Amino acid sequence: MLRFIKILLFILIILFALAVHLRNDQLVTFNYYLGTLDLPFSLYMVIAICIGAILGMVAVMPNLIRLEREKSRLVSKIHLTEKELETLRIIPVKE
């Protein structure tokens, strides 16, 4: 079901992007130091969205690395605690 929703969302995004492209097919001139570049406006939008997505992933990466390290530390702590618990269960209880 989730896969179907993802595919449907992807198709809707593609259709929306196609509609935007068809309505905004004018060429826009981008002037930079080495020359100029004439591309459709919709392509500039796609480039801007891709750059934003990449910058967003780069911004989130330190938090993901920190959380992954913390998860690894906690998992090893759980294994150590479970091992200690197993050794304590073997010891008979004195009354």
Phi, psi and omega in degrees: 000316180295322178297319178299318179296319178297317179296317179297317178297319178298317179296319178296320178295318178297317179296320177296317179296321178295318179296319178296319180296317182292330180274341183232062183265014179290147176279138178241134181268127177251114180264126175226176189300326184270351180161206179232160181222121178256112179225158176296149181302320182296327178292322175298322178296317179297317179298316180296319179294319179295317178297320177296319179295318179295315178296324177296318178295320179295323180292328182275338186305316179300322178294320178296319179295317179298316180294324179294320176296317179296320178298316179298317179297317181291323178295317178294326177293322177297315179298318179296318179294319178296321178296317178296320179297318179297320179291326179287332178290333181288326182293127180290150180276130179267136180258000000 
